[in-house]
Amino acid sequence: MSNYDVLVQPDDRYWYVQVPAIERSTQAKGLDDIEPMAKDLITVMNDDNPELKVTFVLPKQAKQHVTEMFRQREIAKKANAQAAAESRLAAQALRNEGLTYRQIGALLGVSYQRAFQLVNGKTKHKTTASESPQPTTESRSPRTNHATPLSTPVSA
């Protein structure tokens, strides 16, 4: 099995698929057709079972936007992870101050069940019935049954 670089670029309604190692090219109708077409071309030309490394060749302006898009996604991913960590810390700090899960949920804009998960570190999997929060004795109005985040900053 050999490794082959495959260069792909848009070409009108098709994808232009080039395999420099064998100095040949083909077309693919859709993205799902690129690898099979490249493998078929290599197999016909070299009687080889190829391993492919597909690289999309984009016009300069489009490439800049795509690169920036991936950069921004990475920034957002890191920011989301940090926000999740802060949510857990905030929920735990509020619970340590004696607030109920419903109160924590209302302050953080999440359900009381999610508040329980944040406090108890149950974030990677579904909770079982034995892990679910126990009902609280706090009274609640039917209208405040949902979580509403604070619209003003919280001060200590």
mmCIF file with all atom_site columns, C-alpha atoms in Angstrom:
data_model
loop_
_atom_site.group_PDB
_atom_site.id
_atom_site.type_symbol
_atom_site.label_atom_id
_atom_site.label_alt_id
_atom_site.label_comp_id
_atom_site.label_asym_id
_atom_site.label_entity_id
_atom_site.label_seq_id
_atom_site.pdbx_PDB_ins_code
_atom_site.Cartn_x
_atom_site.Cartn_y
_atom_site.Cartn_z
_atom_site.occupancy
_atom_site.B_iso_or_equiv
_atom_site.pdbx_formal_charge
_atom_site.auth_seq_id
_atom_site.auth_comp_id
_atom_site.auth_asym_id
_atom_site.auth_atom_id
_atom_site.pdbx_PDB_model_num
ATOM 1   C CA . MET A 1 1   ? 0.000   0.000  0.000   1.00 0.00 ? 1   MET A CA 1
ATOM 2   C CA . SER A 1 2   ? 1.420   3.388  -1.023  1.00 0.00 ? 2   SER A CA 1
ATOM 3   C CA . ASN A 1 3   ? 0.618   6.920  0.071   1.00 0.00 ? 3   ASN A CA 1
ATOM 4   C CA . TYR A 1 4   ? -0.551  9.416  -2.531  1.00 0.00 ? 4   TYR A CA 1
ATOM 5   C CA . ASP A 1 5   ? -1.154  13.125 -2.326  1.00 0.00 ? 5   ASP A CA 1
ATOM 6   C CA . VAL A 1 6   ? -4.359  14.192 -4.015  1.00 0.00 ? 6   VAL A CA 1
ATOM 7   C CA . LEU A 1 7   ? -5.039  17.833 -4.904  1.00 0.00 ? 7   LEU A CA 1
ATOM 8   C CA . VAL A 1 8   ? -8.656  18.843 -5.284  1.00 0.00 ? 8   VAL A CA 1
ATOM 9   C CA . GLN A 1 9   ? -10.147 22.098 -6.490  1.00 0.00 ? 9   GLN A CA 1
ATOM 10  C CA . PRO A 1 10  ? -13.575 23.264 -7.596  1.00 0.00 ? 10  PRO A CA 1
ATOM 11  C CA . ASP A 1 11  ? -14.076 23.098 -11.348 1.00 0.00 ? 11  ASP A CA 1
ATOM 12  C CA . ASP A 1 12  ? -17.423 24.484 -12.512 1.00 0.00 ? 12  ASP A CA 1
ATOM 13  C CA . ARG A 1 13  ? -19.975 21.877 -11.331 1.00 0.00 ? 13  ARG A CA 1
ATOM 14  C CA . TYR A 1 14  ? -17.382 19.213 -10.560 1.00 0.00 ? 14  TYR A CA 1
ATOM 15  C CA . TRP A 1 15  ? -14.242 18.713 -8.502  1.00 0.00 ? 15  TRP A CA 1
ATOM 16  C CA . TYR A 1 16  ? -10.935 18.519 -10.357 1.00 0.00 ? 16  TYR A CA 1
ATOM 17  C CA . VAL A 1 17  ? -8.938  15.688 -8.762  1.00 0.00 ? 17  VAL A CA 1
ATOM 18  C CA . GLN A 1 18  ? -5.205  15.619 -9.489  1.00 0.00 ? 18  GLN A CA 1
ATOM 19  C CA . VAL A 1 19  ? -2.720  12.919 -8.435  1.00 0.00 ? 19  VAL A CA 1
ATOM 20  C CA . PRO A 1 20  ? 0.749   14.415 -9.014  1.00 0.00 ? 20  PRO A CA 1
ATOM 21  C CA . ALA A 1 21  ? 2.637   11.159 -8.308  1.00 0.00 ? 21  ALA A CA 1
ATOM 22  C CA . ILE A 1 22  ? 1.142   9.510  -11.381 1.00 0.00 ? 22  ILE A CA 1
ATOM 23  C CA . GLU A 1 23  ? 0.722   12.742 -13.382 1.00 0.00 ? 23  GLU A CA 1
ATOM 24  C CA . ARG A 1 24  ? -2.957  12.085 -13.964 1.00 0.00 ? 24  ARG A CA 1
ATOM 25  C CA . SER A 1 25  ? -6.262  13.685 -13.016 1.00 0.00 ? 25  SER A CA 1
ATOM 26  C CA . THR A 1 26  ? -9.944  12.919 -12.984 1.00 0.00 ? 26  THR A CA 1
ATOM 27  C CA . GLN A 1 27  ? -13.208 14.561 -11.993 1.00 0.00 ? 27  GLN A CA 1
ATOM 28  C CA . ALA A 1 28  ? -15.590 13.897 -9.167  1.00 0.00 ? 28  ALA A CA 1
ATOM 29  C CA . LYS A 1 29  ? -19.225 14.924 -9.160  1.00 0.00 ? 29  LYS A CA 1
ATOM 30  C CA . GLY A 1 30  ? -19.449 15.506 -5.410  1.00 0.00 ? 30  GLY A CA 1
ATOM 31  C CA . LEU A 1 31  ? -17.285 15.517 -2.310  1.00 0.00 ? 31  LEU A CA 1
ATOM 32  C CA . ASP A 1 32  ? -18.171 11.906 -1.536  1.00 0.00 ? 32  ASP A CA 1
ATOM 33  C CA . ASP A 1 33  ? -16.860 10.877 -4.954  1.00 0.00 ? 33  ASP A CA 1
ATOM 34  C CA . ILE A 1 34  ? -13.358 12.367 -4.606  1.00 0.00 ? 34  ILE A CA 1
ATOM 35  C CA . GLU A 1 35  ? -11.646 9.512  -2.760  1.00 0.00 ? 35  GLU A CA 1
ATOM 36  C CA . PRO A 1 36  ? -13.234 6.677  -4.772  1.00 0.00 ? 36  PRO A CA 1
ATOM 37  C CA . MET A 1 37  ? -12.381 8.410  -8.051  1.00 0.00 ? 37  MET A CA 1
ATOM 38  C CA . ALA A 1 38  ? -8.781  9.055  -6.975  1.00 0.00 ? 38  ALA A CA 1
ATOM 39  C CA . LYS A 1 39  ? -8.375  5.462  -5.735  1.00 0.00 ? 39  LYS A CA 1
ATOM 40  C CA . ASP A 1 40  ? -9.827  4.084  -8.980  1.00 0.00 ? 40  ASP A CA 1
ATOM 41  C CA . LEU A 1 41  ? -7.458  6.249  -11.032 1.00 0.00 ? 41  LEU A CA 1
ATOM 42  C CA . ILE A 1 42  ? -4.408  5.155  -9.029  1.00 0.00 ? 42  ILE A CA 1
ATOM 43  C CA . THR A 1 43  ? -5.456  1.496  -9.119  1.00 0.00 ? 43  THR A CA 1
ATOM 44  C CA . VAL A 1 44  ? -5.901  1.581  -12.911 1.00 0.00 ? 44  VAL A CA 1
ATOM 45  C CA . MET A 1 45  ? -2.576  3.353  -13.471 1.00 0.00 ? 45  MET A CA 1
ATOM 46  C CA . ASN A 1 46  ? -0.374  1.580  -10.874 1.00 0.00 ? 46  ASN A CA 1
ATOM 47  C CA . ASP A 1 47  ? -2.269  -1.527 -9.771  1.00 0.00 ? 47  ASP A CA 1
ATOM 48  C CA . ASP A 1 48  ? -1.870  -0.297 -6.182  1.00 0.00 ? 48  ASP A CA 1
ATOM 49  C CA . ASN A 1 49  ? -4.160  -0.122 -3.147  1.00 0.00 ? 49  ASN A CA 1
ATOM 50  C CA . PRO A 1 50  ? -3.559  3.543  -2.290  1.00 0.00 ? 50  PRO A CA 1
ATOM 51  C CA . GLU A 1 51  ? -3.704  5.466  0.960   1.00 0.00 ? 51  GLU A CA 1
ATOM 52  C CA . LEU A 1 52  ? -4.712  9.057  0.190   1.00 0.00 ? 52  LEU A CA 1
ATOM 53  C CA . LYS A 1 53  ? -3.922  12.467 1.619   1.00 0.00 ? 53  LYS A CA 1
ATOM 54  C CA . VAL A 1 54  ? -6.498  14.822 0.126   1.00 0.00 ? 54  VAL A CA 1
ATOM 55  C CA . THR A 1 55  ? -5.700  18.540 -0.010  1.00 0.00 ? 55  THR A CA 1
ATOM 56  C CA . PHE A 1 56  ? -8.215  21.096 -1.220  1.00 0.00 ? 56  PHE A CA 1
ATOM 57  C CA . VAL A 1 57  ? -6.736  23.859 -3.350  1.00 0.00 ? 57  VAL A CA 1
ATOM 58  C CA . LEU A 1 58  ? -8.845  26.987 -2.973  1.00 0.00 ? 58  LEU A CA 1
ATOM 59  C CA . PRO A 1 59  ? -8.666  30.436 -4.551  1.00 0.00 ? 59  PRO A CA 1
ATOM 60  C CA . LYS A 1 60  ? -6.570  32.838 -2.424  1.00 0.00 ? 60  LYS A CA 1
ATOM 61  C CA . GLN A 1 61  ? -9.453  34.899 -1.006  1.00 0.00 ? 61  GLN A CA 1
ATOM 62  C CA . ALA A 1 62  ? -11.561 31.833 -0.182  1.00 0.00 ? 62  ALA A CA 1
ATOM 63  C CA . LYS A 1 63  ? -8.545  30.160 1.439   1.00 0.00 ? 63  LYS A CA 1
ATOM 64  C CA . GLN A 1 64  ? -8.018  33.200 3.674   1.00 0.00 ? 64  GLN A CA 1
ATOM 65  C CA . HIS A 1 65  ? -11.641 33.060 4.823   1.00 0.00 ? 65  HIS A CA 1
ATOM 66  C CA . VAL A 1 66  ? -11.542 29.319 5.419   1.00 0.00 ? 66  VAL A CA 1
ATOM 67  C CA . THR A 1 67  ? -8.303  29.650 7.399   1.00 0.00 ? 67  THR A CA 1
ATOM 68  C CA . GLU A 1 68  ? -9.801  32.447 9.502   1.00 0.00 ? 68  GLU A CA 1
ATOM 69  C CA . MET A 1 69  ? -12.980 30.417 10.034  1.00 0.00 ? 69  MET A CA 1
ATOM 70  C CA . PHE A 1 70  ? -10.987 27.499 11.473  1.00 0.00 ? 70  PHE A CA 1
ATOM 71  C CA . ARG A 1 71  ? -8.961  29.894 13.638  1.00 0.00 ? 71  ARG A CA 1
ATOM 72  C CA . GLN A 1 72  ? -12.142 31.451 15.031  1.00 0.00 ? 72  GLN A CA 1
ATOM 73  C CA . ARG A 1 73  ? -13.661 28.028 15.676  1.00 0.00 ? 73  ARG A CA 1
ATOM 74  C CA . GLU A 1 74  ? -10.605 27.079 17.715  1.00 0.00 ? 74  GLU A CA 1
ATOM 75  C CA . ILE A 1 75  ? -10.882 30.300 19.727  1.00 0.00 ? 75  ILE A CA 1
ATOM 76  C CA . ALA A 1 76  ? -14.587 29.610 20.319  1.00 0.00 ? 76  ALA A CA 1
ATOM 77  C CA . LYS A 1 77  ? -13.847 26.024 21.379  1.00 0.00 ? 77  LYS A CA 1
ATOM 78  C CA . LYS A 1 78  ? -11.341 27.237 23.980  1.00 0.00 ? 78  LYS A CA 1
ATOM 79  C CA . ALA A 1 79  ? -13.718 29.975 25.170  1.00 0.00 ? 79  ALA A CA 1
ATOM 80  C CA . ASN A 1 80  ? -16.558 27.442 25.512  1.00 0.00 ? 80  ASN A CA 1
ATOM 81  C CA . ALA A 1 81  ? -14.337 25.137 27.553  1.00 0.00 ? 81  ALA A CA 1
ATOM 82  C CA . GLN A 1 82  ? -13.369 28.026 29.822  1.00 0.00 ? 82  GLN A CA 1
ATOM 83  C CA . ALA A 1 83  ? -17.020 29.104 30.175  1.00 0.00 ? 83  ALA A CA 1
ATOM 84  C CA . ALA A 1 84  ? -17.994 25.536 31.093  1.00 0.00 ? 84  ALA A CA 1
ATOM 85  C CA . ALA A 1 85  ? -15.271 25.411 33.734  1.00 0.00 ? 85  ALA A CA 1
ATOM 86  C CA . GLU A 1 86  ? -16.423 28.743 35.163  1.00 0.00 ? 86  GLU A CA 1
ATOM 87  C CA . SER A 1 87  ? -20.028 27.493 35.194  1.00 0.00 ? 87  SER A CA 1
ATOM 88  C CA . ARG A 1 88  ? -18.973 24.498 37.293  1.00 0.00 ? 88  ARG A CA 1
ATOM 89  C CA . LEU A 1 89  ? -16.957 26.675 39.666  1.00 0.00 ? 89  LEU A CA 1
ATOM 90  C CA . ALA A 1 90  ? -19.781 29.199 39.997  1.00 0.00 ? 90  ALA A CA 1
ATOM 91  C CA . ALA A 1 91  ? -22.355 26.489 40.696  1.00 0.00 ? 91  ALA A CA 1
ATOM 92  C CA . GLN A 1 92  ? -20.108 24.855 43.285  1.00 0.00 ? 92  GLN A CA 1
ATOM 93  C CA . ALA A 1 93  ? -19.377 28.184 44.994  1.00 0.00 ? 93  ALA A CA 1
ATOM 94  C CA . LEU A 1 94  ? -23.094 29.021 45.140  1.00 0.00 ? 94  LEU A CA 1
ATOM 95  C CA . ARG A 1 95  ? -23.888 25.579 46.557  1.00 0.00 ? 95  ARG A CA 1
ATOM 96  C CA . ASN A 1 96  ? -21.155 26.044 49.178  1.00 0.00 ? 96  ASN A CA 1
ATOM 97  C CA . GLU A 1 97  ? -22.959 29.251 50.184  1.00 0.00 ? 97  GLU A CA 1
ATOM 98  C CA . GLY A 1 98  ? -26.108 27.200 50.840  1.00 0.00 ? 98  GLY A CA 1
ATOM 99  C CA . LEU A 1 99  ? -28.156 27.955 47.723  1.00 0.00 ? 99  LEU A CA 1
ATOM 100 C CA . THR A 1 100 ? -30.534 25.293 46.419  1.00 0.00 ? 100 THR A CA 1
ATOM 101 C CA . TYR A 1 101 ? -30.172 23.771 42.973  1.00 0.00 ? 101 TYR A CA 1
ATOM 102 C CA . ARG A 1 102 ? -33.231 25.719 41.816  1.00 0.00 ? 102 ARG A CA 1
ATOM 103 C CA . GLN A 1 103 ? -31.698 28.979 43.007  1.00 0.00 ? 103 GLN A CA 1
ATOM 104 C CA . ILE A 1 104 ? -28.383 28.147 41.355  1.00 0.00 ? 104 ILE A CA 1
ATOM 105 C CA . GLY A 1 105 ? -30.167 27.227 38.128  1.00 0.00 ? 105 GLY A CA 1
ATOM 106 C CA . ALA A 1 106 ? -32.088 30.507 38.147  1.00 0.00 ? 106 ALA A CA 1
ATOM 107 C CA . LEU A 1 107 ? -28.904 32.511 38.721  1.00 0.00 ? 107 LEU A CA 1
ATOM 108 C CA . LEU A 1 108 ? -26.940 30.711 36.004  1.00 0.00 ? 108 LEU A CA 1
ATOM 109 C CA . GLY A 1 109 ? -29.766 30.429 33.481  1.00 0.00 ? 109 GLY A CA 1
ATOM 110 C CA . VAL A 1 110 ? -29.922 26.635 33.542  1.00 0.00 ? 110 VAL A CA 1
ATOM 111 C CA . SER A 1 111 ? -32.367 24.056 34.866  1.00 0.00 ? 111 SER A CA 1
ATOM 112 C CA . TYR A 1 112 ? -32.086 22.857 38.446  1.00 0.00 ? 112 TYR A CA 1
ATOM 113 C CA . GLN A 1 113 ? -31.082 19.458 37.066  1.00 0.00 ? 113 GLN A CA 1
ATOM 114 C CA . ARG A 1 114 ? -28.201 21.052 35.161  1.00 0.00 ? 114 ARG A CA 1
ATOM 115 C CA . ALA A 1 115 ? -27.245 22.999 38.280  1.00 0.00 ? 115 ALA A CA 1
ATOM 116 C CA . PHE A 1 116 ? -27.022 19.668 40.141  1.00 0.00 ? 116 PHE A CA 1
ATOM 117 C CA . GLN A 1 117 ? -24.799 18.277 37.390  1.00 0.00 ? 117 GLN A CA 1
ATOM 118 C CA . LEU A 1 118 ? -22.534 21.315 37.511  1.00 0.00 ? 118 LEU A CA 1
ATOM 119 C CA . VAL A 1 119 ? -22.178 21.135 41.287  1.00 0.00 ? 119 VAL A CA 1
ATOM 120 C CA . ASN A 1 120 ? -21.543 17.401 41.340  1.00 0.00 ? 120 ASN A CA 1
ATOM 121 C CA . GLY A 1 121 ? -19.347 17.102 38.240  1.00 0.00 ? 121 GLY A CA 1
ATOM 122 C CA . LYS A 1 122 ? -21.867 15.080 36.248  1.00 0.00 ? 122 LYS A CA 1
ATOM 123 C CA . THR A 1 123 ? -21.053 16.612 32.862  1.00 0.00 ? 123 THR A CA 1
ATOM 124 C CA . LYS A 1 124 ? -19.806 13.795 30.643  1.00 0.00 ? 124 LYS A CA 1
ATOM 125 C CA . HIS A 1 125 ? -22.679 11.333 30.888  1.00 0.00 ? 125 HIS A CA 1
ATOM 126 C CA . LYS A 1 126 ? -26.353 11.108 31.664  1.00 0.00 ? 126 LYS A CA 1
ATOM 127 C CA . THR A 1 127 ? -27.198 10.884 35.308  1.00 0.00 ? 127 THR A CA 1
ATOM 128 C CA . THR A 1 128 ? -28.917 7.817  36.667  1.00 0.00 ? 128 THR A CA 1
ATOM 129 C CA . ALA A 1 129 ? -31.961 7.950  38.909  1.00 0.00 ? 129 ALA A CA 1
ATOM 130 C CA . SER A 1 130 ? -29.755 7.500  41.978  1.00 0.00 ? 130 SER A CA 1
ATOM 131 C CA . GLU A 1 131 ? -27.628 10.500 40.932  1.00 0.00 ? 131 GLU A CA 1
ATOM 132 C CA . SER A 1 132 ? -30.585 12.798 40.294  1.00 0.00 ? 132 SER A CA 1
ATOM 133 C CA . PRO A 1 133 ? -31.144 15.675 42.683  1.00 0.00 ? 133 PRO A CA 1
ATOM 134 C CA . GLN A 1 134 ? -33.595 15.071 45.467  1.00 0.00 ? 134 GLN A CA 1
ATOM 135 C CA . PRO A 1 135 ? -36.681 17.287 45.510  1.00 0.00 ? 135 PRO A CA 1
ATOM 136 C CA . THR A 1 136 ? -36.230 20.385 47.598  1.00 0.00 ? 136 THR A CA 1
ATOM 137 C CA . THR A 1 137 ? -38.756 21.745 50.058  1.00 0.00 ? 137 THR A CA 1
ATOM 138 C CA . GLU A 1 138 ? -38.480 25.273 48.716  1.00 0.00 ? 138 GLU A CA 1
ATOM 139 C CA . SER A 1 139 ? -41.734 26.705 47.448  1.00 0.00 ? 139 SER A CA 1
ATOM 140 C CA . ARG A 1 140 ? -42.006 27.820 43.887  1.00 0.00 ? 140 ARG A CA 1
ATOM 141 C CA . SER A 1 141 ? -44.543 29.505 41.752  1.00 0.00 ? 141 SER A CA 1
ATOM 142 C CA . PRO A 1 142 ? -45.615 27.721 38.564  1.00 0.00 ? 142 PRO A CA 1
ATOM 143 C CA . ARG A 1 143 ? -44.443 30.813 36.657  1.00 0.00 ? 143 ARG A CA 1
ATOM 144 C CA . THR A 1 144 ? -40.878 30.553 37.959  1.00 0.00 ? 144 THR A CA 1
ATOM 145 C CA . ASN A 1 145 ? -40.572 26.914 36.990  1.00 0.00 ? 145 ASN A CA 1
ATOM 146 C CA . HIS A 1 146 ? -38.052 27.717 34.247  1.00 0.00 ? 146 HIS A CA 1
ATOM 147 C CA . ALA A 1 147 ? -34.529 29.043 34.478  1.00 0.00 ? 147 ALA A CA 1
ATOM 148 C CA . THR A 1 148 ? -34.064 32.723 33.748  1.00 0.00 ? 148 THR A CA 1
ATOM 149 C CA . PRO A 1 149 ? -30.562 34.168 33.782  1.00 0.00 ? 149 PRO A CA 1
ATOM 150 C CA . LEU A 1 150 ? -29.930 37.381 35.657  1.00 0.00 ? 150 LEU A CA 1
ATOM 151 C CA . SER A 1 151 ? -29.983 40.466 33.497  1.00 0.00 ? 151 SER A CA 1
ATOM 152 C CA . THR A 1 152 ? -27.803 42.429 35.878  1.00 0.00 ? 152 THR A CA 1
ATOM 153 C CA . PRO A 1 153 ? -24.348 41.603 37.202  1.00 0.00 ? 153 PRO A CA 1
ATOM 154 C CA . VAL A 1 154 ? -24.120 39.626 40.428  1.00 0.00 ? 154 VAL A CA 1
ATOM 155 C CA . SER A 1 155 ? -22.174 41.339 43.192  1.00 0.00 ? 155 SER A CA 1
ATOM 156 C CA . ALA A 1 156 ? -20.813 39.784 46.360  1.00 0.00 ? 156 ALA A CA 1
#
